[in-house]
Coordinates of N, CA and C and ligand atoms in Angstrom, one line a residue:
M1 N 33.1 -48.5 -154.6 CA 33.9 -47.6 -153.7 C 34.7 -48.5 -152.7
H2 N 35.9 -48.2 -152.5 CA 36.6 -49.0 -151.4 C 37.3 -48.2 -150.5
R3 N 37.4 -48.6 -149.2 CA 38.2 -48.0 -148.2 C 39.5 -48.7 -148.1
V4 N 40.6 -47.9 -148.3 CA 41.9 -48.7 -148.2 C 42.6 -48.4 -146.9
D5 N 42.9 -49.4 -146.0 CA 43.9 -48.9 -145.0 C 45.3 -49.0 -145.2
M6 N 45.8 -49.8 -146.2 CA 47.1 -49.9 -146.2 C 47.3 -50.3 -147.8
K7 N 48.3 -49.4 -148.4 CA 48.5 -49.7 -149.9 C 49.8 -50.5 -150.0
I8 N 49.6 -51.5 -150.8 CA 50.7 -52.4 -151.1 C 50.9 -52.4 -152.6
V9 N 52.2 -52.4 -153.0 CA 52.4 -52.3 -154.5 C 53.2 -53.5 -154.9
L10 N 53.0 -54.1 -156.0 CA 53.8 -55.4 -156.4 C 54.7 -54.8 -157.6
L11 N 56.1 -55.2 -157.4 CA 56.9 -54.6 -158.5 C 57.8 -55.9 -159.0
G12 N 58.4 -55.7 -160.2 CA 59.2 -57.0 -160.6 C 59.1 -56.9 -162.1
H13 N 60.1 -57.6 -162.6 CA 60.1 -57.8 -164.1 C 58.9 -58.5 -164.7
G14 N 58.6 -58.2 -165.9 CA 57.5 -59.0 -166.5 C 57.4 -60.5 -166.5
A15 N 56.5 -61.0 -166.2 CA 56.3 -62.5 -166.2 C 57.0 -63.2 -164.9
V16 N 57.3 -62.5 -163.8 CA 57.9 -63.1 -162.8 C 56.8 -63.6 -161.9
G17 N 55.6 -63.2 -162.2 CA 54.3 -63.8 -161.4 C 53.6 -62.8 -160.6
K18 N 53.6 -61.7 -160.8 CA 52.9 -60.7 -159.8 C 51.4 -60.7 -159.9
T19 N 50.9 -60.7 -161.2 CA 49.6 -61.0 -161.3 C 48.9 -62.4 -160.7
S20 N 49.7 -63.5 -160.8 CA 49.3 -64.7 -160.2 C 49.4 -64.6 -158.7
L21 N 50.4 -63.8 -158.3 CA 50.5 -63.7 -156.8 C 49.3 -63.0 -156.1
M22 N 48.8 -61.9 -156.9 CA 47.7 -61.3 -156.4 C 46.5 -62.1 -156.4
E23 N 46.3 -62.8 -157.6 CA 45.1 -63.7 -157.9 C 45.1 -64.8 -156.8
R24 N 46.3 -65.3 -156.5 CA 46.3 -66.4 -155.5 C 45.8 -65.7 -154.1
F25 N 46.6 -64.6 -153.8 CA 46.2 -64.1 -152.3 C 44.7 -63.5 -152.3
V26 N 44.0 -62.8 -153.3 CA 42.7 -62.2 -153.4 C 41.9 -63.4 -153.5
N27 N 41.9 -64.2 -154.6 CA 41.0 -65.1 -154.8 C 41.2 -66.6 -154.5
E28 N 42.4 -66.9 -153.9 CA 42.8 -68.1 -153.7 C 42.8 -69.2 -154.8
R29 N 43.2 -68.6 -156.0 CA 43.3 -69.7 -157.0 C 44.5 -69.3 -157.9
F30 N 44.9 -70.3 -158.7 CA 45.8 -70.2 -159.7 C 45.6 -70.7 -160.9
N31 N 45.7 -69.9 -162.2 CA 45.1 -70.4 -163.3 C 46.3 -70.5 -164.4
E32 N 46.9 -71.6 -164.5 CA 47.9 -71.9 -165.3 C 47.6 -72.0 -166.7
S33 N 46.4 -72.3 -167.0 CA 46.0 -72.6 -168.4 C 45.8 -71.3 -169.1
L34 N 45.6 -70.2 -168.4 CA 45.4 -68.9 -168.9 C 46.7 -68.6 -169.7
S35 N 46.6 -68.2 -170.8 CA 48.0 -67.8 -171.7 C 48.3 -66.6 -170.9
Y36 N 49.7 -66.4 -170.9 CA 50.5 -65.3 -170.2 C 49.8 -64.0 -170.9
Q37 N 49.3 -63.2 -170.0 CA 48.8 -61.8 -170.3 C 49.7 -60.8 -169.8
N38 N 50.3 -59.8 -170.5 CA 51.0 -58.8 -170.0 C 50.1 -57.9 -169.3
T39 N 50.4 -57.6 -168.0 CA 49.3 -56.6 -167.4 C 49.6 -55.1 -168.1
I40 N 48.7 -54.4 -168.4 CA 49.0 -53.1 -169.1 C 48.7 -52.0 -167.9
G41 N 49.8 -51.3 -167.7 CA 49.5 -50.2 -166.7 C 49.5 -50.9 -165.3
A42 N 48.3 -51.1 -164.7 CA 48.3 -51.7 -163.4 C 46.9 -52.1 -163.2
A43 N 46.8 -53.0 -162.2 CA 45.5 -53.5 -161.8 C 45.3 -53.4 -160.4
F44 N 44.2 -53.3 -159.9 CA 44.0 -53.0 -158.4 C 42.8 -54.2 -157.8
A45 N 43.2 -54.5 -156.6 CA 42.4 -55.5 -155.9 C 42.4 -55.1 -154.5
S46 N 41.5 -55.3 -153.5 CA 41.6 -55.2 -152.2 C 41.1 -56.4 -151.6
K47 N 41.5 -56.5 -150.3 CA 41.3 -57.7 -149.5 C 41.3 -57.4 -148.1
Q48 N 40.3 -57.9 -147.3 CA 40.4 -57.4 -145.9 C 40.8 -58.7 -145.1
I49 N 41.9 -58.3 -144.2 CA 42.5 -59.4 -143.5 C 42.3 -58.9 -142.0
E50 N 42.4 -59.9 -141.0 CA 42.2 -59.7 -139.7 C 43.5 -60.0 -139.0
V51 N 44.2 -59.1 -138.3 CA 45.4 -59.6 -137.7 C 45.3 -59.1 -136.1
D52 N 45.6 -59.9 -135.2 CA 45.5 -59.6 -133.9 C 44.1 -58.8 -133.5
D53 N 43.0 -59.3 -134.0 CA 41.7 -58.6 -133.7 C 41.5 -57.4 -134.3
Q54 N 42.3 -57.0 -135.2 CA 42.3 -55.6 -136.0 C 42.1 -55.9 -137.5
K55 N 40.8 -55.5 -138.0 CA 40.5 -55.7 -139.4 C 41.3 -54.4 -140.2
L56 N 41.9 -55.1 -141.3 CA 42.7 -54.2 -142.2 C 42.4 -54.5 -143.6
I57 N 41.9 -53.3 -144.2 CA 41.8 -53.5 -145.7 C 43.0 -53.2 -146.6
L58 N 43.5 -54.3 -147.2 CA 44.7 -54.0 -148.0 C 44.3 -53.6 -149.3
G59 N 44.9 -52.5 -149.9 CA 44.7 -52.2 -151.4 C 45.9 -52.7 -152.1
I60 N 45.9 -53.5 -153.1 CA 46.9 -54.2 -153.7 C 47.1 -53.6 -155.1
W61 N 48.2 -53.0 -155.6 CA 48.5 -52.4 -157.0 C 49.4 -53.6 -157.5
D62 N 49.0 -54.0 -158.7 CA 49.7 -55.0 -159.5 C 50.2 -54.1 -160.6
T63 N 51.5 -54.0 -160.7 CA 51.9 -53.1 -161.8 C 52.5 -53.9 -163.0
A64 N 52.7 -53.4 -164.1 CA 53.4 -53.8 -165.4 C 54.8 -53.8 -165.1
G65 N 55.5 -54.8 -165.3 CA 56.9 -54.9 -165.2 C 58.0 -54.3 -166.1
S66 N 57.4 -54.2 -167.3 CA 58.5 -53.8 -168.4 C 59.0 -52.3 -168.3
E67 N 60.1 -52.1 -168.8 CA 60.8 -50.9 -168.7 C 59.9 -49.7 -169.4
R68 N 59.1 -50.3 -170.3 CA 58.3 -49.5 -171.0 C 57.2 -48.6 -170.2
Y69 N 56.9 -49.0 -169.0 CA 56.0 -48.5 -168.2 C 56.5 -47.9 -166.9
D70 N 58.0 -47.8 -167.0 CA 58.7 -47.3 -165.6 C 58.1 -46.1 -165.1
S71 N 57.8 -44.9 -166.2 CA 57.6 -43.8 -165.5 C 56.1 -43.8 -164.9
M72 N 55.3 -44.6 -165.6 CA 53.8 -44.8 -165.0 C 53.9 -45.4 -163.7
T73 N 54.8 -46.4 -163.5 CA 54.8 -47.2 -162.3 C 54.8 -46.5 -161.1
K74 N 55.7 -45.3 -161.3 CA 55.8 -44.3 -160.1 C 54.5 -44.0 -159.6
I75 N 53.5 -43.7 -160.4 CA 52.3 -43.3 -160.1 C 51.6 -44.3 -158.9
Y76 N 51.9 -45.5 -159.3 CA 51.2 -46.6 -158.6 C 51.9 -46.9 -157.3
Y77 N 53.3 -46.6 -157.2 CA 53.8 -47.0 -156.0 C 54.0 -45.5 -154.9
R78 N 53.4 -44.5 -155.4 CA 53.3 -43.4 -154.6 C 52.4 -43.5 -153.4
G79 N 53.0 -43.5 -152.2 CA 52.1 -43.6 -151.1 C 51.9 -44.9 -150.6
A80 N 52.7 -45.9 -151.3 CA 52.4 -47.3 -150.8 C 53.1 -47.5 -149.4
R81 N 52.7 -48.2 -148.5 CA 53.4 -48.4 -147.2 C 54.2 -49.8 -147.4
A82 N 53.9 -50.7 -148.2 CA 54.8 -51.9 -148.5 C 54.9 -52.1 -150.1
A83 N 56.0 -52.5 -150.4 CA 56.2 -52.9 -151.8 C 56.8 -54.4 -151.6
I84 N 56.1 -55.2 -152.6 CA 56.6 -56.6 -152.7 C 57.4 -56.6 -153.9
V85 N 58.8 -56.7 -153.7 CA 59.5 -56.6 -155.1 C 59.7 -58.2 -155.4
C86 N 59.3 -58.5 -156.5 CA 59.4 -60.0 -157.0 C 60.5 -60.3 -157.9
Y87 N 61.1 -61.5 -157.9 CA 62.0 -62.0 -158.8 C 61.6 -63.5 -159.0
E88 N 61.9 -63.9 -160.2 CA 61.7 -65.5 -160.4 C 62.9 -66.1 -159.8
I89 N 62.6 -67.1 -158.9 CA 63.5 -67.9 -158.3 C 64.7 -68.4 -159.1
S90 N 64.6 -68.7 -160.3 CA 65.6 -69.2 -161.0 C 66.0 -68.3 -162.3
N91 N 65.9 -67.1 -162.1 CA 66.0 -66.2 -163.1 C 66.8 -65.0 -162.8
Q92 N 68.3 -65.1 -162.9 CA 69.3 -64.0 -162.6 C 68.7 -62.8 -163.0
N93 N 68.4 -62.6 -164.2 CA 68.0 -61.3 -164.8 C 66.9 -60.6 -164.1
T94 N 65.9 -61.4 -163.7 CA 64.9 -60.6 -163.0 C 65.2 -60.3 -161.5
F95 N 66.3 -61.0 -161.1 CA 66.9 -60.5 -159.7 C 67.4 -59.0 -159.9
N96 N 68.2 -59.1 -160.9 CA 68.7 -57.7 -161.2 C 67.9 -56.6 -161.3
R97 N 66.6 -56.9 -162.1 CA 65.7 -55.8 -162.2 C 64.9 -55.7 -160.8
A98 N 64.8 -56.5 -160.0 CA 64.3 -56.4 -158.5 C 65.3 -55.4 -157.7
K99 N 66.6 -55.5 -157.9 CA 67.5 -54.6 -157.3 C 67.3 -53.1 -157.8
H100 N 67.0 -53.0 -159.2 CA 66.6 -51.6 -159.7 C 65.4 -51.1 -158.9
W101 N 64.4 -51.9 -158.7 CA 63.1 -51.4 -158.0 C 63.5 -51.0 -156.5
V102 N 64.3 -51.8 -156.0 CA 64.7 -51.5 -154.5 C 65.5 -50.2 -154.4
R103 N 66.4 -49.9 -155.3 CA 67.1 -48.6 -155.3 C 66.1 -47.7 -155.6
E104 N 65.2 -47.6 -156.6 CA 64.3 -46.5 -156.8 C 63.4 -46.2 -155.7
L105 N 62.9 -47.3 -155.1 CA 61.8 -47.1 -154.0 C 62.7 -46.5 -152.8
R106 N 64.0 -46.9 -152.5 CA 64.7 -46.4 -151.5 C 64.8 -44.8 -151.7
S107 N 65.0 -44.3 -152.8 CA 65.2 -43.0 -153.1 C 64.1 -42.1 -153.2
V108 N 62.9 -42.8 -153.3 CA 61.7 -41.8 -153.6 C 60.5 -42.1 -152.4
E109 N 60.5 -43.3 -151.9 CA 59.3 -43.5 -151.0 C 59.8 -44.0 -149.7
E110 N 60.2 -43.1 -148.7 CA 61.0 -43.4 -147.4 C 59.9 -44.3 -146.7
K111 N 58.6 -44.0 -146.6 CA 57.7 -44.8 -145.8 C 57.5 -46.1 -146.2
C112 N 57.9 -46.4 -147.4 CA 57.4 -47.7 -148.0 C 58.4 -48.8 -147.6
K113 N 57.9 -49.8 -146.8 CA 58.8 -51.0 -146.5 C 59.0 -51.9 -147.6
I114 N 60.3 -52.4 -147.6 CA 60.4 -53.2 -148.9 C 60.3 -54.9 -148.4
Y115 N 59.6 -55.6 -149.3 CA 59.7 -57.1 -148.9 C 60.1 -57.7 -150.2
L116 N 61.2 -58.7 -150.1 CA 61.7 -59.3 -151.2 C 60.9 -60.6 -151.5
C117 N 60.6 -61.1 -152.7 CA 59.7 -62.1 -152.9 C 60.2 -63.0 -154.0
A118 N 60.7 -64.2 -153.7 CA 61.2 -65.1 -154.9 C 59.9 -65.9 -155.1
T119 N 59.5 -65.9 -156.5 CA 58.3 -66.5 -156.9 C 58.7 -67.8 -157.6
K120 N 57.6 -68.6 -157.8 CA 57.8 -69.9 -158.5 C 58.8 -71.0 -157.9
N121 N 58.7 -71.1 -156.6 CA 59.5 -72.0 -155.9 C 59.2 -73.5 -156.4
D122 N 57.9 -73.7 -156.9 CA 57.6 -75.0 -157.3 C 58.6 -75.6 -158.4
L123 N 59.1 -74.5 -159.2 CA 60.1 -74.8 -160.2 C 61.3 -75.4 -159.6
V124 N 61.9 -75.0 -158.6 CA 62.9 -75.4 -157.8 C 62.8 -76.9 -157.3
E125 N 61.5 -77.0 -156.8 CA 61.1 -78.5 -156.4 C 61.0 -79.3 -157.6
M126 N 61.1 -78.8 -158.7 CA 60.9 -79.6 -160.0 C 62.4 -79.9 -160.4
G127 N 63.5 -79.2 -159.8 CA 64.8 -79.4 -160.3 C 65.5 -78.3 -160.8
H128 N 64.8 -77.0 -160.9 CA 65.6 -75.8 -161.3 C 66.4 -75.3 -160.3
E129 N 67.6 -74.7 -160.8 CA 68.5 -74.3 -159.8 C 68.2 -72.8 -159.3
P130 N 68.2 -72.4 -158.2 CA 68.1 -71.0 -157.9 C 69.1 -70.2 -158.5
A131 N 68.8 -69.0 -159.0 CA 69.7 -68.2 -159.5 C 69.5 -66.6 -159.3
P132 N 70.2 -65.9 -158.5 CA 71.4 -66.3 -157.8 C 70.9 -67.4 -156.7
S133 N 72.1 -67.8 -156.0 CA 71.8 -68.8 -154.9 C 71.0 -68.1 -153.7
L134 N 70.2 -69.0 -153.0 CA 69.4 -68.3 -152.0 C 70.3 -67.8 -150.9
D135 N 71.4 -68.1 -150.8 CA 72.4 -67.5 -149.9 C 72.7 -66.1 -150.2
T136 N 73.1 -65.9 -151.5 CA 73.2 -64.6 -152.2 C 72.1 -63.7 -151.7
V137 N 71.0 -64.1 -152.1 CA 69.8 -63.3 -152.0 C 69.4 -63.1 -150.4
E138 N 69.6 -63.9 -149.5 CA 69.5 -63.8 -148.0 C 70.5 -62.5 -147.6
I139 N 71.7 -62.6 -148.1 CA 72.6 -61.7 -147.7 C 72.3 -60.2 -148.3
Y140 N 71.7 -60.3 -149.6 CA 71.4 -58.9 -150.2 C 70.1 -58.5 -149.4
A141 N 69.2 -59.4 -149.0 CA 68.0 -58.9 -148.2 C 68.2 -58.3 -146.8
S142 N 69.2 -58.8 -146.2 CA 69.5 -58.4 -144.9 C 70.3 -57.0 -145.0
G143 N 71.0 -57.1 -146.2 CA 71.8 -55.6 -146.4 C 70.7 -54.5 -146.7
I144 N 69.6 -54.8 -147.1 CA 68.6 -53.8 -147.3 C 67.5 -53.8 -146.4
Q145 N 67.8 -54.6 -145.1 CA 66.9 -54.7 -144.1 C 65.6 -55.0 -144.5
S146 N 65.4 -56.0 -145.5 CA 64.3 -56.5 -146.0 C 64.2 -58.2 -145.6
K147 N 62.9 -58.6 -145.5 CA 62.8 -59.9 -145.5 C 62.6 -60.6 -146.8
L148 N 63.0 -62.1 -146.9 CA 62.9 -62.6 -148.0 C 61.7 -63.7 -148.0
Y149 N 60.8 -63.7 -148.8 CA 59.8 -64.7 -148.7 C 60.0 -65.6 -150.0
I150 N 60.0 -66.9 -149.9 CA 60.2 -67.8 -151.0 C 58.8 -68.4 -151.3
T151 N 58.2 -68.1 -152.4 CA 56.6 -68.4 -152.5 C 56.5 -69.2 -153.9
S152 N 55.3 -69.6 -154.0 CA 54.8 -70.2 -155.2 C 53.3 -69.9 -155.2
S153 N 52.8 -69.2 -156.4 CA 51.5 -69.0 -156.5 C 50.7 -70.3 -156.9
K154 N 51.6 -71.3 -157.6 CA 50.9 -72.3 -158.0 C 50.5 -73.2 -156.8
T155 N 51.3 -73.4 -155.9 CA 51.1 -74.2 -154.8 C 50.4 -73.3 -153.5
G156 N 50.6 -72.1 -153.5 CA 50.3 -71.3 -152.6 C 51.0 -71.1 -151.3
E157 N 52.3 -71.7 -151.6 CA 53.4 -71.7 -150.7 C 53.6 -70.2 -150.2
N158 N 53.6 -69.8 -148.9 CA 54.0 -68.7 -148.4 C 53.3 -67.4 -148.7
I159 N 52.2 -67.5 -149.6 CA 51.6 -66.4 -150.1 C 50.7 -65.5 -148.9
A160 N 49.9 -66.3 -148.4 CA 49.0 -65.6 -147.3 C 49.9 -65.2 -146.1
E161 N 51.1 -66.0 -145.8 CA 51.9 -65.9 -144.7 C 52.7 -64.5 -144.9
M162 N 53.0 -64.3 -146.2 CA 53.7 -63.0 -146.6 C 52.9 -61.8 -146.3
F163 N 51.6 -61.8 -146.9 CA 50.6 -60.6 -146.5 C 50.5 -60.5 -145.1
R164 N 50.1 -61.6 -144.4 CA 49.9 -61.4 -143.0 C 51.1 -60.8 -142.4
E165 N 52.2 -61.1 -142.7 CA 53.4 -60.5 -141.8 C 53.5 -59.1 -142.1
I166 N 53.3 -58.8 -143.5 CA 53.3 -57.3 -144.0 C 52.3 -56.5 -143.1
A167 N 51.1 -57.1 -143.0 CA 50.0 -56.3 -142.3 C 50.4 -56.2 -140.8
Q168 N 51.0 -57.3 -140.3 CA 51.4 -57.3 -138.8 C 52.5 -56.2 -138.7
D169 N 53.5 -56.1 -139.5 CA 54.5 -55.1 -139.4 C 53.9 -53.6 -139.3
F170 N 52.9 -53.4 -140.4 CA 52.3 -52.1 -140.6 C 51.5 -52.0 -139.2
L171 N 50.9 -52.8 -138.5 CA 50.2 -52.5 -137.3 C 51.0 -52.4 -135.9
S172 N 52.3 -53.0 -136.2 CA 53.2 -53.0 -135.1 C 53.6 -51.6 -134.9
D173 N 53.5 -50.8 -135.8 CA 53.8 -49.2 -135.6 C 52.7 -48.5 -135.0
P174 N 52.8 -48.1 -133.8 CA 51.8 -47.4 -133.1 C 51.3 -46.2 -133.9
S175 N 52.0 -45.5 -134.6 CA 51.6 -44.4 -135.4 C 50.6 -44.8 -136.3
N176 N 50.9 -46.0 -137.0 CA 49.9 -46.5 -138.0 C 48.6 -46.7 -137.3
R177 N 48.6 -47.5 -136.2 CA 47.4 -48.0 -135.5 C 46.6 -46.7 -135.2
E178 N 47.2 -45.7 -134.7 CA 46.6 -44.4 -134.5 C 46.0 -43.8 -135.5
E179 N 46.6 -43.7 -136.7 CA 46.1 -43.1 -138.0 C 44.9 -44.0 -138.3
L180 N 44.8 -45.3 -138.1 CA 43.5 -46.2 -138.3 C 42.5 -45.8 -137.6
K181 N 42.8 -45.4 -136.4 CA 41.7 -45.2 -135.5 C 40.9 -43.9 -135.9
Q182 N 41.9 -42.9 -136.2 CA 41.5 -41.5 -136.6 C 40.6 -41.6 -137.7
E183 N 41.1 -42.5 -138.7 CA 40.4 -42.6 -140.0 C 39.1 -43.1 -139.8
L184 N 38.9 -44.1 -138.9 CA 37.4 -44.7 -138.6 C 36.6 -43.7 -138.0
I185 N 37.1 -42.7 -137.0 CA 36.3 -41.9 -136.4 C 35.8 -40.8 -137.6
S186 N 36.8 -40.4 -138.5 CA 36.3 -39.4 -139.5 C 35.4 -40.1 -140.5
L187 N 35.5 -41.3 -140.7 CA 34.6 -42.1 -141.5 C 33.3 -42.2 -140.9
S188 N 33.1 -42.4 -139.5 CA 31.8 -42.4 -139.1 C 31.1 -41.2 -138.8
V189 N 31.8 -40.1 -138.7 CA 31.4 -38.8 -138.8 C 30.7 -38.5 -140.2
N190 N 31.6 -38.8 -141.2 CA 31.1 -38.6 -142.6 C 29.9 -39.4 -142.9
D191 N 29.8 -40.7 -142.5 CA 28.6 -41.4 -142.7 C 27.3 -40.7 -142.1
K192 N 27.4 -40.0 -141.0 CA 26.2 -39.4 -140.4 C 25.8 -38.2 -141.3
G193 N 26.8 -37.5 -141.9 CA 26.5 -36.4 -142.7 C 26.4 -36.6 -144.2
S194 N 26.6 -35.7 -145.1 CA 26.3 -36.0 -146.5 C 27.4 -37.1 -147.0
S195 N 27.0 -37.8 -148.0 CA 28.0 -38.8 -148.5 C 29.3 -38.2 -149.0
C196 N 30.4 -38.8 -148.8 CA 31.7 -38.3 -149.1 C 32.4 -39.3 -149.9
C197 N 33.5 -39.0 -150.5 CA 34.2 -39.9 -151.2 C 34.9 -40.9 -150.2
A198 N 34.6 -42.3 -150.4 CA 35.0 -43.4 -149.5 C 36.4 -43.8 -149.9
F199 N 37.0 -43.5 -151.0 CA 38.1 -44.1 -151.4 C 39.3 -43.4 -150.8
L200 N 39.9 -43.9 -149.7 CA 40.9 -43.3 -149.1 C 42.3 -44.0 -149.4
H201 N 43.2 -43.3 -149.5 CA 44.6 -43.6 -149.8 C 45.4 -43.3 -148.5
R202 N 46.1 -44.1 -147.7 CA 46.9 -43.7 -146.7 C 48.3 -43.4 -147.1
R203 N 48.9 -42.1 -146.8 CA 50.1 -42.0 -147.1 C 51.1 -42.1 -146.0
Ligands
GDP301 P1 53.3 -60.9 -164.1 O1 53.8 -60.4 -165.5 O2 54.6 -60.7 -163.2 O3 52.2 -60.4 -163.8 O4 53.3 -62.5 -164.2 P2 52.0 -63.4 -164.3 O5 51.4 -63.6 -163.1 O6 51.1 -63.1 -165.5 O7 52.8 -64.9 -164.7 C1 53.7 -65.1 -165.7 C2 53.7 -66.5 -166.1 O8 54.2 -67.3 -165.1 C3 52.3 -67.1 -166.3 O9 52.3 -68.0 -167.3 C4 51.9 -68.0 -165.0 O10 51.1 -69.0 -165.0 C5 53.4 -68.3 -164.4 N1 53.5 -68.3 -163.0 C6 53.2 -67.4 -162.2 N2 53.2 -67.9 -160.8 C7 53.7 -69.0 -161.1 C8 54.2 -70.2 -159.9 O11 54.2 -69.9 -158.7 N3 54.8 -71.2 -160.5 C9 54.8 -71.6 -162.0 N4 55.3 -72.7 -162.3 N5 54.3 -70.7 -162.7 C10 53.8 -69.3 -162.4
MG302 MG1 50.8 -59.0 -164.7

């Protein structure tokens, strides 16, 4: 059983590196030798982080990227407070797919903050060209009031920093802090009484 303070969903085209990103953040590892496995449906992991003396349990949903699972993906981002919309830094097609997710989230999940994540930056360091150019992506990101993170799960670049900033943004909203406090109170009340479902999703 898990208690989750903040739900985060990973979205993006298949093979952009969503599962690797979760693996890097949660377990601090990258396994290139594993043959590519398409995530079926979605996977879940949680991790506690501490930001400004406040402990926060992040619940992370890693979704499948292909169109085949589009209608199912809605189930996973429902109630998410942050979405990390991923695209592969040198693959224009995956950027177009990211824009699709942004449009969709905007229309259905108003409380969900969007973070744009360029994955596999180690490839650029190896000589691959960013596509679209990073200037174009920055302009797009600011147009949707989103931050852009340039990351690599292979090297670990910017992964922990991105999750930390997402948690910080969440906690900087006083109503979220208040909600957290209330939840802790109700949990401690429940702990004294009969056992009750401890799996909580924040909406
Ligand atoms: P998903 O379908 O979005 O979950 O993508 P995966 O995490 O399964 O990764 C797809 C492929 O990209 C795998 O072969 C990974 O090893 C590779 N990959 C993921 N992240 C990185 C990265 O940061 N750098 C490089 N070079 N390859 C990566
Ligand atoms: Mg996956």
